[in-house]
PDB file of C-alpha atoms in Angstrom:
ATOM      1  CA  MET A   1       7.687  -7.576   7.571  1.00 70.00           C
ATOM      2  CA  ALA A   2      10.926  -9.006   8.960  1.00 74.00           C
ATOM      3  CA  ASP A   3      11.543 -10.719   5.614  1.00 94.00           C
ATOM      4  CA  LEU A   4      11.011  -7.430   3.780  1.00 96.00           C
ATOM      5  CA  LYS A   5      13.488  -5.647   6.031  1.00 96.00           C
ATOM      6  CA  THR A   6      16.009  -8.434   5.498  1.00 96.00           C
ATOM      7  CA  ARG A   7      15.547  -8.030   1.743  1.00 98.00           C
ATOM      8  CA  ILE A   8      16.268  -4.307   2.010  1.00 98.00           C
ATOM      9  CA  ALA A   9      19.321  -4.864   4.216  1.00 96.00           C
ATOM     10  CA  LYS A  10      20.748  -7.471   1.822  1.00 97.00           C
ATOM     11  CA  ARG A  11      20.359  -5.130  -1.137  1.00 98.00           C
ATOM     12  CA  CYS A  12      21.880  -2.213   0.745  1.00 98.00           C
ATOM     13  CA  ALA A  13      24.938  -4.259   1.723  1.00 96.00           C
ATOM     14  CA  LYS A  14      25.855  -4.475  -1.959  1.00 97.00           C
ATOM     15  CA  GLU A  15      26.471  -0.719  -2.004  1.00 97.00           C
ATOM     16  CA  PHE A  16      29.496  -1.040   0.277  1.00 97.00           C
ATOM     17  CA  LYS A  17      33.017  -1.351  -1.063  1.00 96.00           C
ATOM     18  CA  ASP A  18      35.891  -3.022   0.733  1.00 96.00           C
ATOM     19  CA  GLY A  19      37.556  -0.621   3.154  1.00 95.00           C
ATOM     20  CA  TYR A  20      34.550   1.677   3.584  1.00 97.00           C
ATOM     21  CA  VAL A  21      33.976   3.591   6.795  1.00 96.00           C
ATOM     22  CA  ALA A  22      30.220   3.435   7.356  1.00 97.00           C
ATOM     23  CA  ASN A  23      27.710   4.663   9.909  1.00 95.00           C
ATOM     24  CA  LEU A  24      24.539   2.607  10.306  1.00 93.00           C
ATOM     25  CA  GLY A  25      21.435   4.185  11.797  1.00 90.00           C
ATOM     26  CA  ILE A  26      19.019   2.688  14.298  1.00 86.00           C
ATOM     27  CA  GLY A  27      16.713  -0.181  13.332  1.00 87.00           C
ATOM     28  CA  LEU A  28      16.792  -1.627   9.827  1.00 92.00           C
ATOM     29  CA  PRO A  29      20.156  -0.009   8.899  1.00 93.00           C
ATOM     30  CA  THR A  30      21.947  -1.946  11.660  1.00 89.00           C
ATOM     31  CA  MET A  31      21.028  -5.185   9.851  1.00 90.00           C
ATOM     32  CA  VAL A  32      23.122  -4.270   6.819  1.00 92.00           C
ATOM     33  CA  SER A  33      26.455  -5.308   8.351  1.00 89.00           C
ATOM     34  CA  SER A  34      25.180  -8.913   8.622  1.00 88.00           C
ATOM     35  CA  PHE A  35      24.918  -9.269   4.833  1.00 93.00           C
ATOM     36  CA  LEU A  36      28.182  -7.886   3.479  1.00 92.00           C
ATOM     37  CA  PRO A  37      29.361  -9.601   0.283  1.00 92.00           C
ATOM     38  CA  GLU A  38      32.284 -11.991   0.587  1.00 92.00           C
ATOM     39  CA  GLY A  39      35.582 -10.124   0.608  1.00 94.00           C
ATOM     40  CA  VAL A  40      34.034  -6.810   1.638  1.00 94.00           C
ATOM     41  CA  HIS A  41      35.210  -5.565   5.025  1.00 92.00           C
ATOM     42  CA  ILE A  42      34.060  -2.248   6.425  1.00 94.00           C
ATOM     43  CA  THR A  43      34.770  -0.178   9.523  1.00 94.00           C
ATOM     44  CA  ILE A  44      31.598   0.851  11.315  1.00 93.00           C
ATOM     45  CA  GLN A  45      31.664   4.197  13.098  1.00 94.00           C
ATOM     46  CA  SER A  46      29.220   5.083  15.863  1.00 91.00           C
ATOM     47  CA  GLU A  47      28.324   8.615  16.975  1.00 90.00           C
ATOM     48  CA  ASN A  48      28.783   7.783  20.640  1.00 89.00           C
ATOM     49  CA  GLY A  49      32.505   7.345  20.161  1.00 92.00           C
ATOM     50  CA  PHE A  50      34.079   4.345  18.491  1.00 91.00           C
ATOM     51  CA  THR A  51      35.071   2.687  15.245  1.00 93.00           C
ATOM     52  CA  GLY A  52      35.229  -1.069  14.942  1.00 91.00           C
ATOM     53  CA  LEU A  53      31.685  -2.312  15.534  1.00 82.00           C
ATOM     54  CA  GLU A  54      31.067  -5.913  14.470  1.00 78.00           C
ATOM     55  CA  GLY A  55      27.330  -6.028  14.972  1.00 71.00           C
ATOM     56  CA  SER A  56      24.796  -7.115  17.549  1.00 72.00           C
ATOM     57  CA  VAL A  57      25.442  -9.790  20.176  1.00 77.00           C
ATOM     58  CA  GLU A  58      23.465 -12.816  21.315  1.00 78.00           C
ATOM     59  CA  ARG A  59      21.343 -12.509  24.432  1.00 83.00           C
ATOM     60  CA  GLY A  60      23.493 -13.377  27.448  1.00 82.00           C
ATOM     61  CA  ASP A  61      26.734 -12.246  25.785  1.00 82.00           C
ATOM     62  CA  GLU A  62      26.135  -8.523  26.229  1.00 85.00           C
ATOM     63  CA  ASN A  63      28.837  -6.208  27.569  1.00 86.00           C
ATOM     64  CA  VAL A  64      26.969  -3.379  29.294  1.00 84.00           C
ATOM     65  CA  GLU A  65      29.847  -1.004  28.551  1.00 85.00           C
ATOM     66  CA  ILE A  66      29.660  -1.460  24.773  1.00 87.00           C
ATOM     67  CA  ILE A  67      26.544  -0.023  23.135  1.00 85.00           C
ATOM     68  CA  ASN A  68      25.859   1.740  19.868  1.00 82.00           C
ATOM     69  CA  ALA A  69      24.352   5.195  19.436  1.00 80.00           C
ATOM     70  CA  GLY A  70      20.861   3.717  19.633  1.00 76.00           C
ATOM     71  CA  GLY A  71      21.538   2.093  22.998  1.00 80.00           C
ATOM     72  CA  GLY A  72      21.756  -1.445  21.631  1.00 83.00           C
ATOM     73  CA  TYR A  73      24.383  -3.919  22.793  1.00 86.00           C
ATOM     74  CA  VAL A  74      27.057  -4.535  20.180  1.00 85.00           C
ATOM     75  CA  LYS A  75      30.254  -6.483  19.686  1.00 86.00           C
ATOM     76  CA  ALA A  76      33.543  -4.669  19.187  1.00 86.00           C
ATOM     77  CA  SER A  77      36.232  -5.951  16.833  1.00 87.00           C
ATOM     78  CA  PRO A  78      39.856  -6.483  17.962  1.00 87.00           C
ATOM     79  CA  ARG A  79      40.671  -3.258  16.084  1.00 88.00           C
ATOM     80  CA  VAL A  80      38.169  -1.124  17.992  1.00 92.00           C
ATOM     81  CA  ASN A  81      39.028   2.487  18.818  1.00 94.00           C
ATOM     82  CA  TYR A  82      37.240   4.496  21.490  1.00 93.00           C
ATOM     83  CA  PHE A  83      37.110   8.297  21.602  1.00 95.00           C
ATOM     84  CA  ASP A  84      35.027  11.200  22.865  1.00 94.00           C
ATOM     85  CA  SER A  85      31.959  12.636  21.144  1.00 90.00           C
ATOM     86  CA  ALA A  86      33.869  15.681  19.893  1.00 93.00           C
ATOM     87  CA  THR A  87      36.263  13.420  17.993  1.00 96.00           C
ATOM     88  CA  SER A  88      33.389  11.261  16.771  1.00 94.00           C
ATOM     89  CA  PHE A  89      31.551  14.195  15.251  1.00 94.00           C
ATOM     90  CA  GLY A  90      34.825  15.564  13.920  1.00 96.00           C
ATOM     91  CA  ILE A  91      35.136  12.340  11.924  1.00 96.00           C
ATOM     92  CA  ILE A  92      31.580  12.746  10.636  1.00 96.00           C
ATOM     93  CA  ARG A  93      31.716  16.471   9.884  1.00 96.00           C
ATOM     94  CA  GLY A  94      35.202  16.161   8.431  1.00 96.00           C
ATOM     95  CA  GLY A  95      33.974  13.954   5.591  1.00 97.00           C
ATOM     96  CA  HIS A  96      35.685  10.760   6.751  1.00 97.00           C
ATOM     97  CA  VAL A  97      32.556   8.567   6.607  1.00 98.00           C
ATOM     98  CA  ASP A  98      32.137   6.985   3.171  1.00 98.00           C
ATOM     99  CA  ALA A  99      28.459   6.126   3.589  1.00 98.00           C
ATOM    100  CA  THR A 100      25.682   6.445   6.118  1.00 98.00           C
ATOM    101  CA  VAL A 101      22.573   4.275   6.061  1.00 97.00           C
ATOM    102  CA  LEU A 102      19.497   5.765   7.709  1.00 96.00           C
ATOM    103  CA  GLY A 103      15.780   5.192   7.963  1.00 95.00           C
ATOM    104  CA  ALA A 104      13.249   7.820   6.941  1.00 95.00           C
ATOM    105  CA  MET A 105       9.712   8.949   7.543  1.00 95.00           C
ATOM    106  CA  GLN A 106       9.695  10.838   4.245  1.00 97.00           C
ATOM    107  CA  VAL A 107      11.954  11.541   1.268  1.00 98.00           C
ATOM    108  CA  ASP A 108      10.993  13.829  -1.598  1.00 98.00           C
ATOM    109  CA  GLU A 109      11.855  14.523  -5.236  1.00 97.00           C
ATOM    110  CA  GLN A 110      14.641  16.937  -4.306  1.00 98.00           C
ATOM    111  CA  GLY A 111      16.364  14.423  -2.038  1.00 98.00           C
ATOM    112  CA  ASN A 112      15.130  16.220   1.072  1.00 98.00           C
ATOM    113  CA  LEU A 113      14.923  14.009   4.155  1.00 97.00           C
ATOM    114  CA  ALA A 114      12.531  13.953   7.110  1.00 95.00           C
ATOM    115  CA  ASN A 115      13.467  11.331   9.682  1.00 91.00           C
ATOM    116  CA  TRP A 116      13.472  12.783  13.154  1.00 87.00           C
ATOM    117  CA  ILE A 117      10.040  13.847  14.396  1.00 78.00           C
ATOM    118  CA  ILE A 118       6.294  13.699  13.807  1.00 72.00           C
ATOM    119  CA  PRO A 119       4.690  16.760  15.435  1.00 72.00           C
ATOM    120  CA  GLY A 120       2.602  15.835  18.459  1.00 70.00           C
ATOM    121  CA  LYS A 121       4.409  12.550  19.108  1.00 70.00           C
ATOM    122  CA  MET A 122       7.286  11.812  21.475  1.00 60.00           C
ATOM    123  CA  TYR A 123      10.657  11.114  19.879  1.00 66.00           C
ATOM    124  CA  ALA A 124      14.193  11.004  21.220  1.00 64.00           C
ATOM    125  CA  GLY A 125      15.279  13.835  18.933  1.00 67.00           C
ATOM    126  CA  MET A 126      17.601  14.455  16.027  1.00 71.00           C
ATOM    127  CA  GLY A 127      20.541  12.400  17.257  1.00 76.00           C
ATOM    128  CA  GLY A 128      23.469  12.413  14.843  1.00 85.00           C
ATOM    129  CA  ALA A 129      21.382  12.318  11.663  1.00 90.00           C
ATOM    130  CA  MET A 130      21.722  16.023  10.872  1.00 92.00           C
ATOM    131  CA  ASP A 131      25.509  15.769  10.974  1.00 95.00           C
ATOM    132  CA  LEU A 132      25.680  12.443   9.159  1.00 96.00           C
ATOM    133  CA  VAL A 133      23.620  13.485   6.153  1.00 97.00           C
ATOM    134  CA  VAL A 134      25.792  16.518   5.457  1.00 95.00           C
ATOM    135  CA  GLY A 135      29.127  14.952   6.450  1.00 97.00           C
ATOM    136  CA  ALA A 136      28.994  11.493   4.873  1.00 98.00           C
ATOM    137  CA  LYS A 137      30.085  11.099   1.267  1.00 98.00           C
ATOM    138  CA  GLU A 138      26.972   9.047   0.445  1.00 98.00           C
ATOM    139  CA  VAL A 139      23.542   8.975   2.104  1.00 98.00           C
ATOM    140  CA  ILE A 140      21.508   5.792   1.623  1.00 99.00           C
ATOM    141  CA  ILE A 141      17.930   5.568   2.875  1.00 99.00           C
ATOM    142  CA  THR A 142      16.543   2.123   3.728  1.00 98.00           C
ATOM    143  CA  MET A 143      12.833   1.905   4.489  1.00 98.00           C
ATOM    144  CA  LEU A 144       9.540   0.241   3.650  1.00 98.00           C
ATOM    145  CA  HIS A 145       8.057   1.940   0.604  1.00 98.00           C
ATOM    146  CA  GLN A 146       4.844   3.014   2.347  1.00 98.00           C
ATOM    147  CA  GLN A 147       3.672   3.831   5.864  1.00 94.00           C
ATOM    148  CA  PHE A 148       0.930   1.463   7.045  1.00 92.00           C
ATOM    149  CA  ASN A 149      -1.641   2.871   9.462  1.00 88.00           C
ATOM    150  CA  LYS A 150      -2.820   0.057  11.746  1.00 87.00           C
ATOM    151  CA  LYS A 151      -5.939   1.968  12.804  1.00 88.00           C
ATOM    152  CA  THR A 152      -7.235   2.710   9.318  1.00 90.00           C
ATOM    153  CA  GLY A 153      -5.624  -0.161   7.449  1.00 90.00           C
ATOM    154  CA  VAL A 154      -4.447   2.315   4.809  1.00 92.00           C
ATOM    155  CA  SER A 155      -0.902   2.657   3.465  1.00 95.00           C
ATOM    156  CA  LYS A 156       0.444   6.067   2.514  1.00 96.00           C
ATOM    157  CA  PRO A 157       3.449   6.922   0.331  1.00 98.00           C
ATOM    158  CA  LYS A 158       6.691   7.916   2.046  1.00 98.00           C
ATOM    159  CA  ILE A 159       8.356   9.075  -1.173  1.00 99.00           C
ATOM    160  CA  LEU A 160       6.665  12.393  -1.851  1.00 99.00           C
ATOM    161  CA  LYS A 161       6.678  15.384  -4.157  1.00 98.00           C
ATOM    162  CA  GLU A 162       7.596  17.457  -1.108  1.00 98.00           C
ATOM    163  CA  CYS A 163       8.171  16.487   2.529  1.00 98.00           C
ATOM    164  CA  ASN A 164       5.429  17.727   4.857  1.00 96.00           C
ATOM    165  CA  LEU A 165       7.147  16.719   8.108  1.00 94.00           C
ATOM    166  CA  PRO A 166       9.967  18.763   9.692  1.00 93.00           C
ATOM    167  CA  VAL A 167      13.012  18.266   7.475  1.00 95.00           C
ATOM    168  CA  THR A 168      16.315  16.885   8.726  1.00 94.00           C
ATOM    169  CA  ALA A 169      18.309  18.296   5.805  1.00 96.00           C
ATOM    170  CA  LEU A 170      17.805  19.502   2.242  1.00 97.00           C
ATOM    171  CA  GLY A 171      18.997  17.730  -0.886  1.00 98.00           C
ATOM    172  CA  VAL A 172      21.163  15.162   0.895  1.00 98.00           C
ATOM    173  CA  VAL A 173      19.757  11.766  -0.131  1.00 99.00           C
ATOM    174  CA  ASP A 174      21.665   9.844  -2.814  1.00 99.00           C
ATOM    175  CA  LEU A 175      19.902   6.479  -2.900  1.00 99.00           C
ATOM    176  CA  ILE A 176      16.595   5.034  -1.649  1.00 99.00           C
ATOM    177  CA  ILE A 177      16.252   1.277  -1.142  1.00 99.00           C
ATOM    178  CA  THR A 178      12.829  -0.183  -0.333  1.00 99.00           C
ATOM    179  CA  GLU A 179      11.329  -3.665  -0.526  1.00 98.00           C
ATOM    180  CA  MET A 180       9.959  -2.765  -3.971  1.00 98.00           C
ATOM    181  CA  CYS A 181      12.812  -1.077  -5.756  1.00 99.00           C
ATOM    182  CA  VAL A 182      15.963   1.009  -5.795  1.00 99.00           C
ATOM    183  CA  ILE A 183      15.670   4.715  -6.607  1.00 99.00           C
ATOM    184  CA  LYS A 184      18.562   7.031  -7.367  1.00 99.00           C
ATOM    185  CA  VAL A 185      18.225  10.730  -6.578  1.00 99.00           C
ATOM    186  CA  THR A 186      19.536  12.774  -9.508  1.00 98.00           C
ATOM    187  CA  ASP A 187      19.622  16.450 -10.467  1.00 96.00           C
ATOM    188  CA  GLU A 188      16.647  15.726 -12.752  1.00 96.00           C
ATOM    189  CA  GLY A 189      14.605  13.957 -10.067  1.00 97.00           C
ATOM    190  CA  LEU A 190      14.033  10.374  -8.950  1.00 99.00           C
ATOM    191  CA  LEU A 191      15.278   7.584 -11.213  1.00 99.00           C
ATOM    192  CA  LEU A 192      13.942   4.038 -10.797  1.00 99.00           C
ATOM    193  CA  THR A 193      17.002   1.845 -11.387  1.00 99.00           C
ATOM    194  CA  GLU A 194      16.069  -1.582  -9.975  1.00 99.00           C
ATOM    195  CA  LEU A 195      12.751  -3.410  -9.586  1.00 98.00           C
ATOM    196  CA  HIS A 196      12.017  -6.427  -7.376  1.00 98.00           C
ATOM    197  CA  HIS A 197      10.359  -9.313  -9.224  1.00 96.00           C
ATOM    198  CA  ASP A 198       7.344  -9.256  -6.870  1.00 96.00           C
ATOM    199  CA  PHE A 199       6.307  -5.881  -8.276  1.00 98.00           C
ATOM    200  CA  THR A 200       5.681  -4.098 -11.555  1.00 98.00           C
ATOM    201  CA  VAL A 201       6.652  -0.567 -12.490  1.00 98.00           C
ATOM    202  CA  GLU A 202       2.962   0.302 -12.184  1.00 98.00           C
ATOM    203  CA  ASP A 203       2.945  -1.013  -8.595  1.00 98.00           C
ATOM    204  CA  VAL A 204       5.857   1.241  -7.673  1.00 99.00           C
ATOM    205  CA  VAL A 205       4.332   4.291  -9.356  1.00 98.00           C
ATOM    206  CA  ALA A 206       1.032   3.699  -7.528  1.00 98.00           C
ATOM    207  CA  ALA A 207       2.844   3.476  -4.181  1.00 98.00           C
ATOM    208  CA  THR A 208       4.864   6.640  -4.800  1.00 99.00           C
ATOM    209  CA  GLU A 209       3.561  10.209  -4.726  1.00 98.00           C
ATOM    210  CA  ALA A 210       6.714  11.681  -6.259  1.00 98.00           C
ATOM    211  CA  HIS A 211       7.280  11.587 -10.005  1.00 98.00           C
ATOM    212  CA  LEU A 212       9.503   8.701 -11.056  1.00 98.00           C
ATOM    213  CA  THR A 213      11.530   8.354 -14.220  1.00 98.00           C
ATOM    214  CA  VAL A 214      12.129   4.737 -15.204  1.00 98.00           C
ATOM    215  CA  SER A 215      15.726   4.094 -16.169  1.00 98.00           C
ATOM    216  CA  PRO A 216      16.159   2.802 -19.733  1.00 98.00           C
ATOM    217  CA  ASP A 217      18.611   0.381 -18.114  1.00 98.00           C
ATOM    218  CA  LEU A 218      16.161  -0.851 -15.440  1.00 98.00           C
ATOM    219  CA  LYS A 219      17.661  -3.897 -13.709  1.00 98.00           C
ATOM    220  CA  PRO A 220      16.339  -6.681 -11.464  1.00 97.00           C
ATOM    221  CA  TYR A 221      16.590  -5.993  -7.733  1.00 97.00           C
ATOM    222  CA  ASP A 222      19.726  -7.913  -6.782  1.00 88.00           C
ATOM    223  CA  ILE A 223      20.049  -9.659  -3.415  1.00 88.00           C
ATOM    224  CA  SER A 224      22.026 -12.648  -4.671  1.00 77.00           C
ATOM    225  CA  GLU A 225      24.933 -13.853  -2.571  1.00 63.00           C
TER     226      GLU A 225
END
């Protein structure tokens, strides 16, 4: 599974342009900054009040005063800026974040996103996701294509006709990147634009509840350096 998440992070990193201001969510999205293409430099913004994150740190090198919004230890660049939460969310809500990368429990055909709670289970809460998905110029979802249930051994689609979990926001998702493929959310629905060589179009369709349109310009899933 770690290899699959690395694959997703590598592909997502190719979406960033030099000079981007980006916000990376908890978990898989934080891996993206480790795979930026050569010559691409981005400024990472964190909801808890800084720009200038350089990524995670090695065990033993942690600074307990520098953590990201998920509580993980991180390294700050020489150009780091610290500020209060009001300023941080002003940056987000003001449209100054070029892209946010988030995980998801569900995404549907309309680009609706559910990524904050499963009823009956304990979760930390919404966090900054609700603000990020409406404030960022681009919303990229990185996730495994299906949800595997360890008890039953059955995998269920996470890309649905309609979300059935509490929704974070409506119509906000621009791009979905999984280990199988890349899907663009359009006004006409979900467009399959890239396919990993380990899978066929039929594999992706079978793993997806939502209707997919295959792009006439379908490309190989690109994680080349």
